[in-house]
Coordinates of C-alpha atoms in Angstrom, one line a residue:
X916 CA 111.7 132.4 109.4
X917 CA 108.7 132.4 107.3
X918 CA 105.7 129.8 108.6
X919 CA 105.3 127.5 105.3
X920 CA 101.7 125.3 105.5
X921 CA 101.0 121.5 103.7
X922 CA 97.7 120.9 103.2
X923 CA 96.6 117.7 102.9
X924 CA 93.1 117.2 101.4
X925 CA 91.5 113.9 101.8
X926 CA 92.6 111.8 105.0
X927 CA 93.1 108.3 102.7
X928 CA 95.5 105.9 103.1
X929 CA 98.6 107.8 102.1
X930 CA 97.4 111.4 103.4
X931 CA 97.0 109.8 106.8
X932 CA 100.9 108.6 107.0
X933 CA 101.7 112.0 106.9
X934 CA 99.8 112.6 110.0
X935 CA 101.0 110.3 111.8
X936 CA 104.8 110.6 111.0
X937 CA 104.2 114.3 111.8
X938 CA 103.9 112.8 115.1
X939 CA 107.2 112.2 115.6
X940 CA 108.8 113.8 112.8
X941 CA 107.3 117.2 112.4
X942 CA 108.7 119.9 109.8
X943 CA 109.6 122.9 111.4
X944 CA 108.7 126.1 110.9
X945 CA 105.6 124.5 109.1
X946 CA 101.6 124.1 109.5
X947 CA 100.2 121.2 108.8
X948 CA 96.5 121.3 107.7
X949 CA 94.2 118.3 107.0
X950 CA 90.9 119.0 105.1
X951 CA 88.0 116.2 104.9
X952 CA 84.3 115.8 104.4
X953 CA 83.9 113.9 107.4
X954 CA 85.7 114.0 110.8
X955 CA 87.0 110.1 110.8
X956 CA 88.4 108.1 108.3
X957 CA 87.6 104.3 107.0
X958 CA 90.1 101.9 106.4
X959 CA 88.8 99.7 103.7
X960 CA 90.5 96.2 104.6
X961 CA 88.0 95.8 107.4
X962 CA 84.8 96.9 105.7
X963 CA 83.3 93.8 104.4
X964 CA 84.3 92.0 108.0
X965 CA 82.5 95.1 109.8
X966 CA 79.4 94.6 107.3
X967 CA 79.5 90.6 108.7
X968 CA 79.8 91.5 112.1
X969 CA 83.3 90.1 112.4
X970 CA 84.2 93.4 113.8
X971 CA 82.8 96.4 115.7
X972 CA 82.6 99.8 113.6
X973 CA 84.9 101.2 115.2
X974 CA 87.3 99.0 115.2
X975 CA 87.8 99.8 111.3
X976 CA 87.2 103.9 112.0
X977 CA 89.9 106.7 112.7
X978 CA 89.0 109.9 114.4
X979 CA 90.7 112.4 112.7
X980 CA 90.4 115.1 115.4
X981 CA 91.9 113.0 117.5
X982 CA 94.7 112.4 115.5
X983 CA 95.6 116.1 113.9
X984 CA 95.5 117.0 117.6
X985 CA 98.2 114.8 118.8
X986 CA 100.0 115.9 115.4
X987 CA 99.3 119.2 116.3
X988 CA 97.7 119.8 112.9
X989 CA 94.6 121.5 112.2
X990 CA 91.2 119.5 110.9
X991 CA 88.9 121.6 108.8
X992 CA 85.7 119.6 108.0
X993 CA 84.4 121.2 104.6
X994 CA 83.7 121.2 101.4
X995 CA 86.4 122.4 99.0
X996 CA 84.7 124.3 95.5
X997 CA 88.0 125.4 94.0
X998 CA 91.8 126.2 93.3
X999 CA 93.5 128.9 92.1
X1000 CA 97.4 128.1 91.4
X1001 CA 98.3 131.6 90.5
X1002 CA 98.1 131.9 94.3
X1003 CA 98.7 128.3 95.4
X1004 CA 95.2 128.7 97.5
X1005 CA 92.4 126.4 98.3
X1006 CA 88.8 127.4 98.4
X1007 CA 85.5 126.2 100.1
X1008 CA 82.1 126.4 100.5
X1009 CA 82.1 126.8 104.0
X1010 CA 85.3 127.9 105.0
X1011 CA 87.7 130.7 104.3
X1012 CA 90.6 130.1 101.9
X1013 CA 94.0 128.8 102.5
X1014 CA 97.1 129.1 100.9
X1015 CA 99.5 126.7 100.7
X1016 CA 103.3 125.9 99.5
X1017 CA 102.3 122.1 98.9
X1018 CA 98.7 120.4 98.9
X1019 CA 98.4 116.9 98.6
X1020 CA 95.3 115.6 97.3
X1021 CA 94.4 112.0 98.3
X1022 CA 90.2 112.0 98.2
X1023 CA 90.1 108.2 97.0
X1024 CA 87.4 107.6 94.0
X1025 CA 83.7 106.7 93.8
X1026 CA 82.2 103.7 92.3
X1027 CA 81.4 104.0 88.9
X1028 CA 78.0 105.2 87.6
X1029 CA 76.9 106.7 90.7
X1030 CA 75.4 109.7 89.7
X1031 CA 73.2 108.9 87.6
X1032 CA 71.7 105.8 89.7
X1033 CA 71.2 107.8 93.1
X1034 CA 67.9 108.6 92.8
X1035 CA 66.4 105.2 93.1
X1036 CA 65.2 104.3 96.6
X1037 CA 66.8 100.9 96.3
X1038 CA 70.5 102.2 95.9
X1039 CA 73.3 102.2 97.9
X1040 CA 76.6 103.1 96.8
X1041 CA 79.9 101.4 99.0
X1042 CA 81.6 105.3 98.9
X1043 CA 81.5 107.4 100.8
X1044 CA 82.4 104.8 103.5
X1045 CA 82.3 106.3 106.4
X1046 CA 78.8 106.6 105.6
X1047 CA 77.8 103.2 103.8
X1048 CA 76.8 101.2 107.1
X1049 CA 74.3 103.5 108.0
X1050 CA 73.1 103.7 104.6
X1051 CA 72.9 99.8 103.8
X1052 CA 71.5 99.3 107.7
X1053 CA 68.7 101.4 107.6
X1054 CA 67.7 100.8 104.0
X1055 CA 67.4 97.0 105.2
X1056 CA 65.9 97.1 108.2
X1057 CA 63.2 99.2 106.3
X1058 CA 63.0 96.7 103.3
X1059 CA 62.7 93.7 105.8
X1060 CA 60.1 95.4 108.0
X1061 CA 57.9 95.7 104.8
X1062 CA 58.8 92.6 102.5
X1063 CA 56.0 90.5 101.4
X1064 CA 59.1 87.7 100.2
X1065 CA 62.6 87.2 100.8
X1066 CA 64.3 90.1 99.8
X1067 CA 66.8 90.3 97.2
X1068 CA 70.2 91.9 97.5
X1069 CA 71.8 92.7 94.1
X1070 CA 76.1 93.4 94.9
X1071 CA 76.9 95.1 91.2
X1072 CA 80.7 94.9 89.9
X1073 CA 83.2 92.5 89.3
X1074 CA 86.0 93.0 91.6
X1075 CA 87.0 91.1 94.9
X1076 CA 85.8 93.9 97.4
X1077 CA 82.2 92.5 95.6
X1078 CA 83.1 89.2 96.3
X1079 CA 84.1 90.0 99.8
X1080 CA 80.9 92.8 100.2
X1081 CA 78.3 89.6 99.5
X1082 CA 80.2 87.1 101.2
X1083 CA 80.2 89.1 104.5
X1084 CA 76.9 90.8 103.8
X1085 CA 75.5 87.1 103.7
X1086 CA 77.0 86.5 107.0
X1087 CA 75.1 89.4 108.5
X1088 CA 72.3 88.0 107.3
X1089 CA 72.7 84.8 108.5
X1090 CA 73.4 86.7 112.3
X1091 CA 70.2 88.7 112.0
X1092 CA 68.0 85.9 112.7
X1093 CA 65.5 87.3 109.9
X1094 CA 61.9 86.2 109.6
X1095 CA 62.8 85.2 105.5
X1096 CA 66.0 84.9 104.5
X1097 CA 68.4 87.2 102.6
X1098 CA 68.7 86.2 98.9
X1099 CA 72.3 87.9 98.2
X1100 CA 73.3 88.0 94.4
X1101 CA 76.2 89.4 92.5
X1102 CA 76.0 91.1 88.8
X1103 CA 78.9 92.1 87.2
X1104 CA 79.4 93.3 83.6
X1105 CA 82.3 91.0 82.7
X1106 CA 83.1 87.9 82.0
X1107 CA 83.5 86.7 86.0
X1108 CA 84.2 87.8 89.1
X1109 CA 87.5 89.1 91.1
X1110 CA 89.1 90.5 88.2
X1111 CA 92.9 91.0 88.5
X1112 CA 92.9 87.7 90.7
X1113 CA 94.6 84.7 88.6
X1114 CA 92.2 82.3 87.0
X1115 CA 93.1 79.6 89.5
X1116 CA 92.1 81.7 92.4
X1117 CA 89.2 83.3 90.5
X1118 CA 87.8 79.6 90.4
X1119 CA 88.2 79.0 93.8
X1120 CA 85.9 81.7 94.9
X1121 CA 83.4 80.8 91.7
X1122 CA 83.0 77.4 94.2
X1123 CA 82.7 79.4 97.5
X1124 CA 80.3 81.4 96.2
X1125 CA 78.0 78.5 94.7
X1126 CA 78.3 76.7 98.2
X1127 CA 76.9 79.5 99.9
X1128 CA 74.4 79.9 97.6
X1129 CA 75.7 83.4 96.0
X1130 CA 74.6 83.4 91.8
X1131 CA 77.0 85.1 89.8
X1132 CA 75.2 87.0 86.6
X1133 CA 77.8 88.1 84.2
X1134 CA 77.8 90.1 81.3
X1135 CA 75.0 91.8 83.2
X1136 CA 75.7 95.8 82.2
X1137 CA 73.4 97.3 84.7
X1138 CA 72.3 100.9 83.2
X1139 CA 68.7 101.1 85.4
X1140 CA 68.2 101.0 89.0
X1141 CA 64.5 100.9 89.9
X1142 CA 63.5 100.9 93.5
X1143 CA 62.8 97.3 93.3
X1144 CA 65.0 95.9 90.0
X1145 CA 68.5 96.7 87.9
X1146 CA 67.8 96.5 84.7
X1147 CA 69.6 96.1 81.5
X1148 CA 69.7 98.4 77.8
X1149 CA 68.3 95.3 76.5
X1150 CA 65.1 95.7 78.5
X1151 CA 66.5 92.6 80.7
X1152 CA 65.2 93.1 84.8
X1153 CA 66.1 91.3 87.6
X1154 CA 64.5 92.5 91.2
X1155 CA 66.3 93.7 93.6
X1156 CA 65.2 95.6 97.0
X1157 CA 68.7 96.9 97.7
X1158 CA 71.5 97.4 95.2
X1159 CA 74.9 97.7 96.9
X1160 CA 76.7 99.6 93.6
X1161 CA 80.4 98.1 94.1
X1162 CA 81.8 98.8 91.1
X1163 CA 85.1 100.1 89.5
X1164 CA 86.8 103.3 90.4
X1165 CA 85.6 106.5 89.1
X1166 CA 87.1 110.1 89.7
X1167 CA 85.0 112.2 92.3
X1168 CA 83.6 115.6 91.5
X1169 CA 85.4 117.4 93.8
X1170 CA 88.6 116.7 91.0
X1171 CA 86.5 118.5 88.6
X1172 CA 86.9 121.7 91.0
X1173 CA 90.6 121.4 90.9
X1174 CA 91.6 122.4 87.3
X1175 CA 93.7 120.4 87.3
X1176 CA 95.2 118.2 84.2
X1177 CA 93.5 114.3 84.0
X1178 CA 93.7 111.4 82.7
X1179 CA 90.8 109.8 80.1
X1180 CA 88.8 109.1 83.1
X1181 CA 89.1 112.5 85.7
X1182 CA 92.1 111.4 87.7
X1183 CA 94.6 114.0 88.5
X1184 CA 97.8 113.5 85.4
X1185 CA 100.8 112.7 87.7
X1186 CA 104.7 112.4 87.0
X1187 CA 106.7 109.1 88.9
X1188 CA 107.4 111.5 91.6
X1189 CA 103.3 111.8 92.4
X1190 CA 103.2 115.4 91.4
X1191 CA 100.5 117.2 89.2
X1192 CA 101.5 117.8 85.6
X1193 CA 99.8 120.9 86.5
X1194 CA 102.1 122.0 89.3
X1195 CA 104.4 120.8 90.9
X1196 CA 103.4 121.9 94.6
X1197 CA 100.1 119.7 93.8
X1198 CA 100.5 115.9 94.5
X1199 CA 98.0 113.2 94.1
X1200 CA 98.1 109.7 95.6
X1201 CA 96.6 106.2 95.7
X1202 CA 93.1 106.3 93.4
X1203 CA 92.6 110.0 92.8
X1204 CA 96.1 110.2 91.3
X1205 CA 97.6 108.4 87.7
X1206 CA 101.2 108.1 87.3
X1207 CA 100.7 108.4 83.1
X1208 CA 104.1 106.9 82.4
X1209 CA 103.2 104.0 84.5
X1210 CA 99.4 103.8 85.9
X1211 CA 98.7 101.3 88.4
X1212 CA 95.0 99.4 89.2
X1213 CA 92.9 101.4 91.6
X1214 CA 93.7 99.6 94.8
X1215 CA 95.1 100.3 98.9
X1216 CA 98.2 98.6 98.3
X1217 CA 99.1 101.2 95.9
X1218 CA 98.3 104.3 98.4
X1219 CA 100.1 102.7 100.7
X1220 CA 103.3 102.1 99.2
X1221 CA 103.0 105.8 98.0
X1222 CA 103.3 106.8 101.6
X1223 CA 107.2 106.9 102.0
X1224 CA 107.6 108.2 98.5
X1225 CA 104.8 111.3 99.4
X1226 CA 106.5 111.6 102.8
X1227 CA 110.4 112.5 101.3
X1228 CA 109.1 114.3 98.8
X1229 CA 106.8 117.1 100.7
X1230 CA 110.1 117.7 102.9
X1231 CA 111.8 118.2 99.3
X1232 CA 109.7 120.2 97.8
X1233 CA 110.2 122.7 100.8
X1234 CA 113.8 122.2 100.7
X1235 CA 114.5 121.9 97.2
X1236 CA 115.8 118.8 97.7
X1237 CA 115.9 115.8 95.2
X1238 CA 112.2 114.2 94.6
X1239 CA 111.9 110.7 94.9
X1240 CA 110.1 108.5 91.9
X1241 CA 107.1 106.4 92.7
X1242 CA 107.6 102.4 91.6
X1243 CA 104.4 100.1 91.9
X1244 CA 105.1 96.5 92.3
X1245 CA 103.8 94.4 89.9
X1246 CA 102.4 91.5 92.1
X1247 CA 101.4 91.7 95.9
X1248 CA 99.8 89.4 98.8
X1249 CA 96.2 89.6 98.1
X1250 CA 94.2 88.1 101.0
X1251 CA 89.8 87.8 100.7
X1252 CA 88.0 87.8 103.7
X1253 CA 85.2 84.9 102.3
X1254 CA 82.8 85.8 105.6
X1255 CA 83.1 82.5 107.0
X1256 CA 85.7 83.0 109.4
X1257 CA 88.1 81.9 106.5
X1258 CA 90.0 83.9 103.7
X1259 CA 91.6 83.2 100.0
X1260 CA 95.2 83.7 100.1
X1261 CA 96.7 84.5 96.8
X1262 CA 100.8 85.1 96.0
X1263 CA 102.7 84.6 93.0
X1264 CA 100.9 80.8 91.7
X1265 CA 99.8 80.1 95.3
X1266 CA 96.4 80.0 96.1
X1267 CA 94.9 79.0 99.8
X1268 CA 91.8 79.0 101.4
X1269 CA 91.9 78.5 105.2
X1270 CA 91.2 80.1 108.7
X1271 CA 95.0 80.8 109.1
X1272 CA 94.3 83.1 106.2
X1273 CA 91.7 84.8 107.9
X1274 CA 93.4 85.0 111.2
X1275 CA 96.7 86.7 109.2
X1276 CA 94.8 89.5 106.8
X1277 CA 93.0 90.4 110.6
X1278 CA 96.4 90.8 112.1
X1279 CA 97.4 92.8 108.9
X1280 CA 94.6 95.0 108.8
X1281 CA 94.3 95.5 112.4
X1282 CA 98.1 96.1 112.5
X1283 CA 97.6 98.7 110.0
X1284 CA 94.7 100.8 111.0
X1285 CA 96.0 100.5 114.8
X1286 CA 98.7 103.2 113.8
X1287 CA 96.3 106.0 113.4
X1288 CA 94.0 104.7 116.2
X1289 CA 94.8 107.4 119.0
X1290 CA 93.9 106.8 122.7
X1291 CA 92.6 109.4 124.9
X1292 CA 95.9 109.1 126.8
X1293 CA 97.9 109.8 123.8
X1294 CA 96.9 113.2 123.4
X1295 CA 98.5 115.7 125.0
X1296 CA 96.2 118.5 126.9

């Protein structure tokens, strides 16, 4: 029988659950082959704690060697710069072509407005994260060594990962023992902060960031980064030594490549069952992919209840069995690591702030990233 191959490009949060059920569950007669631009993947619900030195980096980090080779599934670190459908074939830069009877694209997104701010010495994008600690460490350790005053961290965009992303950063501040202290702010574009939170939890965190000392500008539309300021169309500046750019979602070039059909903003034009409206051997999941019948907020919890639905679906397409349709939730535990040893809780009208909190989204997330954490005794010689 004829070997068939899956390639799965991007190692995300859904991508990844096919490695690791391919574990136990392989598809026979069938070559599984994961393609990334860096050889370990980030889980995302532990960032902001890893950036307050709540955890250890990696204790948030997934070696992707490791785990295709206890899948038995090959790793290809490159850069993709093309695909042809009339042959169902990936291309790269560095790395002979592959063809494929199903590819699975799940590269995540960037922050939006990335490009055209990345030439500025004072900014630092959150994505890629598996590069972002390095980035933000050694651009402050140089800004500190040279400061004449406190400097000044602007967090840009209005969502709860920049909540949590100045909350935590204050806390590794506060660590560092620094000679003058951090001054951490937020700017964000709308009208406040943690959008898609309700407006009794969203004033919750409005008081936890004003007791730590953590200004909120809105309606702040930054369209200039300068190596020292963010600046507004209006001619408005504010200073700022580093600028973590934590912003909405934004479709990464690499979709550009693809040719394949998009929504309004880049993102691959998806059917319920995940699958290109291009072709259906193509899926795309959690941010790089929009379900146009029904699109859903750029967030994890969505990749990850994709993975199931991604999972019976590859085996179908091979088998021309039924395909499975894709069904976001409309509401979902949403747990905010506030850096303090504490988190906001928020379900349905509930809204806590507590350690318990904490203590549960760390068994969550640890619980979570721990699947694709492999052990050296794990993997088979």
């Amino acid at each position: 029988m004829a070997t068939k191959t899956i390639i799965l490009l991007g190692i995300g949060h859904t991508n990844a659950h096919i490695v690791r059920q391919w574990i136990g569950q392989p598809i026979e007669t069938c070559r599984l082959v994961c393609v990334s631009n860096f050889p370990t993947a980030t889980y995302s619900g532990m960032l902001p704690g890893t950036l307050g030195w709540q955890f250890q980096r990696e204790e948030m980090s997934i070696d992707l060697k490791a785990l295709c080779k206890r899948a038995g599934a090959e790793l290809i670190v490159a850069n993709v710069n093309g695909l042809d459908l009339r042959s169902a074939t990936l291309h790269f830069d560095d790395h002979e072509p592959i063809a494929f009877d199903a590819l699975s694209v799940g590269v995540g997104s960037m922050p939006v407005g990335w490009r055209k701010h990345r030439h500025a010495a004072s900014f630092v994008p959150i994505k890629p994260m598996q590069s972002f600690l390095s980035r933000f460490n050694r651009h402050l350790d140089t800004i500190v060594d040279h400061a004449q005053r406190s400097p000044v961290i602007a967090v840009v965009g209005g969502g709860v990962a920049t909540v949590e992303i100045a909350l935590c950063l204050q806390q590794q501040c506060d660590k560092r023992n620094l000679p003058s202290r951090c001054k951490v702010e937020i700017y964000t574009g709308s009208e406040t902060v943690a959008n898609g939170m309700k407006s009794r939890s969203v004033g919750r965190i409005e008081k936890i960031l004003g007791a730590r000392d953590i200004p909120i500008t809105t309606r702040f539309h930054v369209t200039e980064v300068g190596d020292d300021y963010i600046g507004t169309s209006g001619g408005r500046r504010e200073a700022a030594d580093v600028v973590i750019w934590a912003t909405g979602a934004a479709a990464p070039s690499v979709l550009s490549k693809l040719n394949l059909q998009t929504d309004d903003r880049g993102f691959i034009a998806t059917s319920k069952t995940l699958q290109s409206l291009s072709d259906p051997r193509v899926f795309a999941v959690g941010d790089c992919g929009t379900i146009l019948e029904s699109p859903s907020p750029k967030a994890g919890v969505y990749a990850v209840r994709q993975c199931p639905v991604l999972w019976h679906n590859l085996r179908a397409i091979l088998s021309g069995g039924a395909m499975k349709s894709f069904k976001p939730q409309s509401d979902f535990l949403k747990l905010l690591n506030t850096g303090d040893g504490r988190a906001l809780l928020e379900y349905g009208s509930m809204t806590m702030h507590s350690r318990w909190c904490w203590h549960l989204k760390t068994w969550i997330d640890k619980r979570f990233v721990s699947q694709y954490q492999v052990k050296p005794a794990d993997i088979s010689e």
